[in-house]
């Protein structure tokens, strides 16, 4: 084994790799941007080298800076983590040319699998079933349109260079095709500098099932079973699990054998994932599962595979990169129990999942499970990177127990004042349909009403808040009410401020107990993953984004990618005003009510800071 490794990544990812590398006695070196100077991964590494400003394009994505850091620290190897440069064949080659060990897939395999169309062609030749569709060279709009008509609607247009759920458009009918194609190509060239697309049949009741594969330099390749990542929002994974619900042994063997065949077709070395899409309208069947793409790197959701196999995949990566054989043969690998992972994001489900940035004044995780996180209390969720706070990973003997543990874990997360999706994850993991395994990629959208916590406190929150403001003697709450602000002298209800409104609550004898913390002078209660300021006094409470008076402020720094109104435009409630691109996401800013655009301070392509007045809507009189 080599003696040191430089990790070309950040946050949770760098920490994950440091953990295993240190256990194996390697010296760890990280690179970091100015925005990450105080991050845990910088402290935990043996050495840390600053490589520039916050913007990834000026730091984490600059190959020469990373290679310079490797030279300066005499690193023997480079681990790219996931994201950033992990699937960049040119970088892999530069690392090897510099005489360093590349802890990743061989550049030729990265290249072969890099473009979705070429990968599908290659897999088809290798006898792997691929999602039906058009993946040819003729990219003229009329030809693509004919291809889509021939496939039959609905179809999915995909950027061949796409990733992270970006550059995809579902088209339901031929009339919608031309516009969807143009918008997909626009997004593809802006995000990936490549506007080539492919067209796929849109699979109904789709399930995303992927297989973890591993190869070594001795020609061995194994699989470490499957994961199900069907719980998605906007084509991005939210909850992942292993194994896949409803997978029988024969289907598993067939699927995993195909995955190993796919890996062998590109002489794969290291960790990789073969992603499949399944038509699960009649359960999982081997003849209804098709190759979608290969990710030539370690995956965000690798911990669920580690949990069910008892293996450390980063250790496997290091050993394979050092020229060792795979630590286990296929026959030695077994599935034990069920694992689930939830991605805790700094985002606000109530506002269409807009990222929420700022300082994590209060951050508490439950204990008794694996938590992979890149931040700690007092840290910052910055606008520059992916807004993930942590991954919560549970492992239990059965799927039902695992779901219960995950729901409980997400329900006891405490974060303030940054908004999170914890309440949404809690509801999702505890949902009866989810527990029954009735899942597909449309699950979250279909059940959004019951999965997304309301903007008004639920009864459980009201009850918990009322109980918290009661002074004291819990055995006799009714007498203890004396002296409290209540609606009328003999009204038994309790007046409690939750967020910015007053609720009159009749206390039920049985209520869920919430945790309560005083942060910056405000009392915050935490229950079911939700966080609410409460108290007898009116809580000071900040509002962001669209405000009640019609001033639309930028919720975070970003770039304006579409301006849909002009000064003087009449708008209706919910009408799209602008689209902002920030933190890998497009965010639509909508009109809060019917009115007219009084002021417009937004230019296409302009970079804007946080809290800037972009649009002022005046109410119609
Ligand atoms: P996966 O299927 O593994 O979720 P993604 O393509 O969504 O694959 O990206 C993998 C991970 O890489 C992301 O979740 C994120 O942690 C990281 N990542 C990708 N792009 C960026 C970026 N521009 N900035 C920061 N992190 C990124
Ligand atoms: P990315 O590179 O962004 O990960 P993928 O090709 O892996 O792109 O697709 C991402 C997600 O989009 C899948 O997990 C699935 O939910 C959905 N998807 C992709 N292809 C299809 C399809 N042909 N039919 C239905 N859904 C699809
Ligand atoms: Mg994918």
PDB file of N, CA, C and O in Angstrom, residues 296-351:
ATOM      1  N   UNK A 296     -18.813   6.164 -13.125  1.00  0.00           N
ATOM      2  CA  UNK A 296     -17.488   5.564 -12.964  1.00  0.00           C
ATOM      3  C   UNK A 296     -16.773   6.141 -11.740  1.00  0.00           C
ATOM      4  O   UNK A 296     -15.729   6.776 -11.844  1.00  0.00           O
ATOM      5  N   UNK A 297     -17.379   5.930 -10.583  1.00  0.00           N
ATOM      6  CA  UNK A 297     -16.843   6.497  -9.341  1.00  0.00           C
ATOM      7  C   UNK A 297     -17.560   5.846  -8.172  1.00  0.00           C
ATOM      8  O   UNK A 297     -18.491   5.066  -8.368  1.00  0.00           O
ATOM      9  N   UNK A 298     -17.156   6.231  -6.977  1.00  0.00           N
ATOM     10  CA  UNK A 298     -17.897   5.859  -5.785  1.00  0.00           C
ATOM     11  C   UNK A 298     -19.169   6.704  -5.794  1.00  0.00           C
ATOM     12  O   UNK A 298     -19.178   7.809  -6.331  1.00  0.00           O
ATOM     13  N   UNK A 299     -20.234   6.201  -5.208  1.00  0.00           N
ATOM     14  CA  UNK A 299     -21.509   6.904  -5.276  1.00  0.00           C
ATOM     15  C   UNK A 299     -21.872   7.493  -3.913  1.00  0.00           C
ATOM     16  O   UNK A 299     -21.489   6.943  -2.879  1.00  0.00           O
ATOM     17  N   UNK A 300     -22.634   8.581  -3.920  1.00  0.00           N
ATOM     18  CA  UNK A 300     -23.097   9.207  -2.680  1.00  0.00           C
ATOM     19  C   UNK A 300     -23.725   8.157  -1.747  1.00  0.00           C
ATOM     20  O   UNK A 300     -23.519   8.169  -0.535  1.00  0.00           O
ATOM     21  N   UNK A 301     -24.479   7.242  -2.338  1.00  0.00           N
ATOM     22  CA  UNK A 301     -25.259   6.286  -1.548  1.00  0.00           C
ATOM     23  C   UNK A 301     -24.506   4.997  -1.233  1.00  0.00           C
ATOM     24  O   UNK A 301     -25.118   4.003  -0.836  1.00  0.00           O
ATOM     25  N   UNK A 302     -23.161   4.996  -1.392  1.00  0.00           N
ATOM     26  CA  UNK A 302     -22.412   3.759  -1.142  1.00  0.00           C
ATOM     27  C   UNK A 302     -22.579   3.205   0.286  1.00  0.00           C
ATOM     28  O   UNK A 302     -22.446   1.997   0.479  1.00  0.00           O
ATOM     29  N   UNK A 303     -22.888   4.054   1.297  1.00  0.00           N
ATOM     30  CA  UNK A 303     -22.998   3.491   2.654  1.00  0.00           C
ATOM     31  C   UNK A 303     -24.047   2.395   2.810  1.00  0.00           C
ATOM     32  O   UNK A 303     -23.886   1.502   3.640  1.00  0.00           O
ATOM     33  N   UNK A 304     -25.128   2.419   2.027  1.00  0.00           N
ATOM     34  CA  UNK A 304     -26.129   1.348   2.225  1.00  0.00           C
ATOM     35  C   UNK A 304     -25.561   0.008   1.776  1.00  0.00           C
ATOM     36  O   UNK A 304     -25.873  -1.035   2.361  1.00  0.00           O
ATOM     37  N   UNK A 305     -24.714   0.033   0.763  1.00  0.00           N
ATOM     38  CA  UNK A 305     -24.067  -1.208   0.324  1.00  0.00           C
ATOM     39  C   UNK A 305     -23.055  -1.667   1.372  1.00  0.00           C
ATOM     40  O   UNK A 305     -22.946  -2.859   1.677  1.00  0.00           O
ATOM     41  N   UNK A 306     -22.329  -0.710   1.939  1.00  0.00           N
ATOM     42  CA  UNK A 306     -21.374  -1.062   2.998  1.00  0.00           C
ATOM     43  C   UNK A 306     -22.100  -1.722   4.171  1.00  0.00           C
ATOM     44  O   UNK A 306     -21.621  -2.700   4.757  1.00  0.00           O
ATOM     45  N   UNK A 307     -23.281  -1.187   4.484  1.00  0.00           N
ATOM     46  CA  UNK A 307     -24.025  -1.711   5.634  1.00  0.00           C
ATOM     47  C   UNK A 307     -24.466  -3.158   5.389  1.00  0.00           C
ATOM     48  O   UNK A 307     -24.296  -4.016   6.255  1.00  0.00           O
ATOM     49  N   UNK A 308     -25.019  -3.451   4.217  1.00  0.00           N
ATOM     50  CA  UNK A 308     -25.550  -4.816   4.028  1.00  0.00           C
ATOM     51  C   UNK A 308     -24.466  -5.841   3.707  1.00  0.00           C
ATOM     52  O   UNK A 308     -24.688  -7.039   3.849  1.00  0.00           O
ATOM     53  N   UNK A 309     -23.290  -5.373   3.258  1.00  0.00           N
ATOM     54  CA  UNK A 309     -22.231  -6.348   2.946  1.00  0.00           C
ATOM     55  C   UNK A 309     -21.144  -6.390   4.021  1.00  0.00           C
ATOM     56  O   UNK A 309     -20.313  -7.296   4.017  1.00  0.00           O
ATOM     57  N   UNK A 310     -21.124  -5.381   4.892  1.00  0.00           N
ATOM     58  CA  UNK A 310     -20.083  -5.329   5.916  1.00  0.00           C
ATOM     59  C   UNK A 310     -18.712  -4.972   5.360  1.00  0.00           C
ATOM     60  O   UNK A 310     -17.691  -5.202   6.002  1.00  0.00           O
ATOM     61  N   UNK A 311     -18.690  -4.415   4.155  1.00  0.00           N
ATOM     62  CA  UNK A 311     -17.407  -4.052   3.539  1.00  0.00           C
ATOM     63  C   UNK A 311     -17.206  -2.532   3.594  1.00  0.00           C
ATOM     64  O   UNK A 311     -18.169  -1.777   3.645  1.00  0.00           O
ATOM     65  N   UNK A 312     -15.936  -2.098   3.542  1.00  0.00           N
ATOM     66  CA  UNK A 312     -15.605  -0.674   3.476  1.00  0.00           C
ATOM     67  C   UNK A 312     -15.167  -0.402   2.035  1.00  0.00           C
ATOM     68  O   UNK A 312     -14.075  -0.802   1.620  1.00  0.00           O
ATOM     69  N   UNK A 313     -16.009   0.247   1.274  1.00  0.00           N
ATOM     70  CA  UNK A 313     -15.731   0.407  -0.160  1.00  0.00           C
ATOM     71  C   UNK A 313     -14.561   1.345  -0.435  1.00  0.00           C
ATOM     72  O   UNK A 313     -13.893   1.219  -1.459  1.00  0.00           O
ATOM     73  N   UNK A 314     -14.303   2.273   0.478  1.00  0.00           N
ATOM     74  CA  UNK A 314     -13.139   3.139   0.280  1.00  0.00           C
ATOM     75  C   UNK A 314     -11.861   2.320   0.479  1.00  0.00           C
ATOM     76  O   UNK A 314     -10.882   2.469  -0.254  1.00  0.00           O
ATOM     77  N   UNK A 315     -11.902   1.400   1.439  1.00  0.00           N
ATOM     78  CA  UNK A 315     -10.750   0.500   1.623  1.00  0.00           C
ATOM     79  C   UNK A 315     -10.539  -0.337   0.357  1.00  0.00           C
ATOM     80  O   UNK A 315      -9.407  -0.495  -0.126  1.00  0.00           O
ATOM     81  N   UNK A 316     -11.611  -0.830  -0.214  1.00  0.00           N
ATOM     82  CA  UNK A 316     -11.498  -1.592  -1.467  1.00  0.00           C
ATOM     83  C   UNK A 316     -10.840  -0.729  -2.541  1.00  0.00           C
ATOM     84  O   UNK A 316      -9.971  -1.182  -3.279  1.00  0.00           O
ATOM     85  N   UNK A 317     -11.272   0.528  -2.626  1.00  0.00           N
ATOM     86  CA  UNK A 317     -10.705   1.421  -3.649  1.00  0.00           C
ATOM     87  C   UNK A 317      -9.203   1.599  -3.463  1.00  0.00           C
ATOM     88  O   UNK A 317      -8.432   1.556  -4.422  1.00  0.00           O
ATOM     89  N   UNK A 318      -8.801   1.803  -2.194  1.00  0.00           N
ATOM     90  CA  UNK A 318      -7.376   2.029  -1.927  1.00  0.00           C
ATOM     91  C   UNK A 318      -6.564   0.779  -2.251  1.00  0.00           C
ATOM     92  O   UNK A 318      -5.504   0.847  -2.862  1.00  0.00           O
ATOM     93  N   UNK A 319      -7.098  -0.383  -1.869  1.00  0.00           N
ATOM     94  CA  UNK A 319      -6.371  -1.633  -2.120  1.00  0.00           C
ATOM     95  C   UNK A 319      -6.240  -1.911  -3.619  1.00  0.00           C
ATOM     96  O   UNK A 319      -5.174  -2.295  -4.105  1.00  0.00           O
ATOM     97  N   UNK A 320      -7.339  -1.704  -4.329  1.00  0.00           N
ATOM     98  CA  UNK A 320      -7.303  -1.944  -5.777  1.00  0.00           C
ATOM     99  C   UNK A 320      -6.323  -0.975  -6.447  1.00  0.00           C
ATOM    100  O   UNK A 320      -5.540  -1.368  -7.325  1.00  0.00           O
ATOM    101  N   UNK A 321      -6.334   0.283  -5.990  1.00  0.00           N
ATOM    102  CA  UNK A 321      -5.424   1.270  -6.585  1.00  0.00           C
ATOM    103  C   UNK A 321      -3.968   0.911  -6.299  1.00  0.00           C
ATOM    104  O   UNK A 321      -3.068   1.240  -7.072  1.00  0.00           O
ATOM    105  N   UNK A 322      -3.746   0.222  -5.173  1.00  0.00           N
ATOM    106  CA  UNK A 322      -2.383  -0.188  -4.821  1.00  0.00           C
ATOM    107  C   UNK A 322      -1.971  -1.457  -5.568  1.00  0.00           C
ATOM    108  O   UNK A 322      -0.885  -1.987  -5.358  1.00  0.00           O
ATOM    109  N   UNK A 323      -2.869  -1.989  -6.403  1.00  0.00           N
ATOM    110  CA  UNK A 323      -2.531  -3.172  -7.181  1.00  0.00           C
ATOM    111  C   UNK A 323      -2.914  -4.481  -6.525  1.00  0.00           C
ATOM    112  O   UNK A 323      -2.637  -5.559  -7.055  1.00  0.00           O
ATOM    113  N   UNK A 324      -3.568  -4.414  -5.375  1.00  0.00           N
ATOM    114  CA  UNK A 324      -3.987  -5.653  -4.712  1.00  0.00           C
ATOM    115  C   UNK A 324      -5.198  -6.244  -5.423  1.00  0.00           C
ATOM    116  O   UNK A 324      -5.889  -5.572  -6.178  1.00  0.00           O
ATOM    117  N   UNK A 325      -5.462  -7.522  -5.104  1.00  0.00           N
ATOM    118  CA  UNK A 325      -6.674  -8.157  -5.637  1.00  0.00           C
ATOM    119  C   UNK A 325      -7.887  -7.687  -4.841  1.00  0.00           C
ATOM    120  O   UNK A 325      -7.747  -7.215  -3.707  1.00  0.00           O
ATOM    121  N   UNK A 326      -9.081  -7.854  -5.402  1.00  0.00           N
ATOM    122  CA  UNK A 326     -10.308  -7.517  -4.677  1.00  0.00           C
ATOM    123  C   UNK A 326     -10.301  -8.240  -3.333  1.00  0.00           C
ATOM    124  O   UNK A 326      -9.963  -9.423  -3.262  1.00  0.00           O
ATOM    125  N   UNK A 327     -10.676  -7.548  -2.241  1.00  0.00           N
ATOM    126  CA  UNK A 327     -10.633  -8.177  -0.918  1.00  0.00           C
ATOM    127  C   UNK A 327     -11.527  -9.410  -0.780  1.00  0.00           C
ATOM    128  O   UNK A 327     -11.275 -10.261   0.058  1.00  0.00           O
ATOM    129  N   UNK A 328     -12.590  -9.527  -1.561  1.00  0.00           N
ATOM    130  CA  UNK A 328     -13.491 -10.680  -1.454  1.00  0.00           C
ATOM    131  C   UNK A 328     -13.827 -11.215  -2.845  1.00  0.00           C
ATOM    132  O   UNK A 328     -13.862 -10.460  -3.817  1.00  0.00           O
ATOM    133  N   UNK A 329     -14.102 -12.510  -2.883  1.00  0.00           N
ATOM    134  CA  UNK A 329     -14.611 -13.091  -4.131  1.00  0.00           C
ATOM    135  C   UNK A 329     -16.137 -12.966  -4.114  1.00  0.00           C
ATOM    136  O   UNK A 329     -16.738 -12.694  -3.066  1.00  0.00           O
ATOM    137  N   UNK A 330     -16.734 -13.209  -5.264  1.00  0.00           N
ATOM    138  CA  UNK A 330     -18.194 -13.121  -5.347  1.00  0.00           C
ATOM    139  C   UNK A 330     -18.870 -14.042  -4.329  1.00  0.00           C
ATOM    140  O   UNK A 330     -19.826 -13.658  -3.675  1.00  0.00           O
ATOM    141  N   UNK A 331     -18.331 -15.238  -4.196  1.00  0.00           N
ATOM    142  CA  UNK A 331     -18.952 -16.229  -3.310  1.00  0.00           C
ATOM    143  C   UNK A 331     -18.889 -15.802  -1.841  1.00  0.00           C
ATOM    144  O   UNK A 331     -19.690 -16.240  -1.027  1.00  0.00           O
ATOM    145  N   UNK A 332     -17.909 -14.957  -1.519  1.00  0.00           N
ATOM    146  CA  UNK A 332     -17.762 -14.547  -0.111  1.00  0.00           C
ATOM    147  C   UNK A 332     -18.665 -13.372   0.260  1.00  0.00           C
ATOM    148  O   UNK A 332     -18.710 -12.973   1.418  1.00  0.00           O
ATOM    149  N   UNK A 333     -19.348 -12.813  -0.729  1.00  0.00           N
ATOM    150  CA  UNK A 333     -20.180 -11.638  -0.448  1.00  0.00           C
ATOM    151  C   UNK A 333     -21.625 -12.039  -0.196  1.00  0.00           C
ATOM    152  O   UNK A 333     -22.192 -12.837  -0.931  1.00  0.00           O
ATOM    153  N   UNK A 334     -22.206 -11.475   0.863  1.00  0.00           N
ATOM    154  CA  UNK A 334     -23.579 -11.807   1.270  1.00  0.00           C
ATOM    155  C   UNK A 334     -24.338 -10.540   1.651  1.00  0.00           C
ATOM    156  O   UNK A 334     -23.739  -9.571   2.082  1.00  0.00           O
ATOM    157  N   UNK A 335     -25.646 -10.621   1.543  1.00  0.00           N
ATOM    158  CA  UNK A 335     -26.496  -9.519   2.019  1.00  0.00           C
ATOM    159  C   UNK A 335     -26.949  -9.835   3.439  1.00  0.00           C
ATOM    160  O   UNK A 335     -27.481 -10.910   3.697  1.00  0.00           O
ATOM    161  N   UNK A 336     -26.728  -8.901   4.357  1.00  0.00           N
ATOM    162  CA  UNK A 336     -27.242  -9.066   5.713  1.00  0.00           C
ATOM    163  C   UNK A 336     -28.155  -7.895   6.041  1.00  0.00           C
ATOM    164  O   UNK A 336     -27.709  -6.744   6.099  1.00  0.00           O
ATOM    165  N   UNK A 337     -29.420  -8.171   6.242  1.00  0.00           N
ATOM    166  CA  UNK A 337     -30.364  -7.147   6.680  1.00  0.00           C
ATOM    167  C   UNK A 337     -30.717  -6.149   5.602  1.00  0.00           C
ATOM    168  O   UNK A 337     -30.582  -6.422   4.399  1.00  0.00           O
ATOM    169  N   UNK A 338     -31.162  -4.984   6.047  1.00  0.00           N
ATOM    170  CA  UNK A 338     -31.662  -3.952   5.149  1.00  0.00           C
ATOM    171  C   UNK A 338     -31.086  -2.606   5.574  1.00  0.00           C
ATOM    172  O   UNK A 338     -31.026  -2.331   6.765  1.00  0.00           O
ATOM    173  N   UNK A 339     -30.653  -1.819   4.606  1.00  0.00           N
ATOM    174  CA  UNK A 339     -30.090  -0.505   4.945  1.00  0.00           C
ATOM    175  C   UNK A 339     -30.809   0.585   4.169  1.00  0.00           C
ATOM    176  O   UNK A 339     -31.251   0.376   3.039  1.00  0.00           O
ATOM    177  N   UNK A 340     -30.915   1.749   4.795  1.00  0.00           N
ATOM    178  CA  UNK A 340     -31.507   2.914   4.126  1.00  0.00           C
ATOM    179  C   UNK A 340     -30.684   4.149   4.440  1.00  0.00           C
ATOM    180  O   UNK A 340     -30.108   4.266   5.521  1.00  0.00           O
ATOM    181  N   UNK A 341     -30.681   5.051   3.477  1.00  0.00           N
ATOM    182  CA  UNK A 341     -29.971   6.321   3.648  1.00  0.00           C
ATOM    183  C   UNK A 341     -30.906   7.462   3.258  1.00  0.00           C
ATOM    184  O   UNK A 341     -31.598   7.380   2.247  1.00  0.00           O
ATOM    185  N   UNK A 342     -30.913   8.516   4.051  1.00  0.00           N
ATOM    186  CA  UNK A 342     -31.678   9.714   3.689  1.00  0.00           C
ATOM    187  C   UNK A 342     -30.708  10.869   3.546  1.00  0.00           C
ATOM    188  O   UNK A 342     -29.765  10.997   4.336  1.00  0.00           O
ATOM    189  N   UNK A 343     -30.924  11.681   2.515  1.00  0.00           N
ATOM    190  CA  UNK A 343     -30.060  12.850   2.309  1.00  0.00           C
ATOM    191  C   UNK A 343     -30.714  14.058   2.954  1.00  0.00           C
ATOM    192  O   UNK A 343     -31.750  14.536   2.500  1.00  0.00           O
ATOM    193  N   UNK A 344     -30.085  14.534   4.025  1.00  0.00           N
ATOM    194  CA  UNK A 344     -30.584  15.720   4.724  1.00  0.00           C
ATOM    195  C   UNK A 344     -30.028  16.963   4.036  1.00  0.00           C
ATOM    196  O   UNK A 344     -28.814  17.167   3.984  1.00  0.00           O
ATOM    197  N   UNK A 345     -30.914  17.760   3.487  1.00  0.00           N
ATOM    198  CA  UNK A 345     -30.493  18.949   2.749  1.00  0.00           C
ATOM    199  C   UNK A 345     -30.906  20.224   3.449  1.00  0.00           C
ATOM    200  O   UNK A 345     -31.940  20.265   4.125  1.00  0.00           O
ATOM    201  N   UNK A 346     -30.106  21.271   3.259  1.00  0.00           N
ATOM    202  CA  UNK A 346     -30.481  22.604   3.714  1.00  0.00           C
ATOM    203  C   UNK A 346     -31.382  23.192   2.640  1.00  0.00           C
ATOM    204  O   UNK A 346     -30.915  23.790   1.677  1.00  0.00           O
ATOM    205  N   UNK A 347     -32.656  22.935   2.792  1.00  0.00           N
ATOM    206  CA  UNK A 347     -33.617  23.416   1.798  1.00  0.00           C
ATOM    207  C   UNK A 347     -34.976  23.499   2.463  1.00  0.00           C
ATOM    208  O   UNK A 347     -35.212  22.893   3.496  1.00  0.00           O
ATOM    209  N   UNK A 348     -35.860  24.270   1.845  1.00  0.00           N
ATOM    210  CA  UNK A 348     -37.164  24.486   2.457  1.00  0.00           C
ATOM    211  C   UNK A 348     -38.267  23.835   1.633  1.00  0.00           C
ATOM    212  O   UNK A 348     -38.668  24.362   0.600  1.00  0.00           O
ATOM    213  N   UNK A 349     -38.765  22.675   2.078  1.00  0.00           N
ATOM    214  CA  UNK A 349     -39.801  21.984   1.301  1.00  0.00           C
ATOM    215  C   UNK A 349     -41.018  22.863   1.042  1.00  0.00           C
ATOM    216  O   UNK A 349     -41.648  22.755  -0.004  1.00  0.00           O
ATOM    217  N   UNK A 350     -41.320  23.761   1.981  1.00  0.00           N
ATOM    218  CA  UNK A 350     -42.533  24.580   1.847  1.00  0.00           C
ATOM    219  C   UNK A 350     -42.437  25.595   0.712  1.00  0.00           C
ATOM    220  O   UNK A 350     -43.448  26.094   0.236  1.00  0.00           O
ATOM    221  N   UNK A 351     -41.237  25.918   0.284  1.00  0.00           N
ATOM    222  CA  UNK A 351     -41.105  26.890  -0.812  1.00  0.00           C
ATOM    223  C   UNK A 351     -40.588  26.182  -2.060  1.00  0.00           C
ATOM    224  O   UNK A 351     -39.758  26.715  -2.798  1.00  0.00           O
TER     225      UNK A 351
END
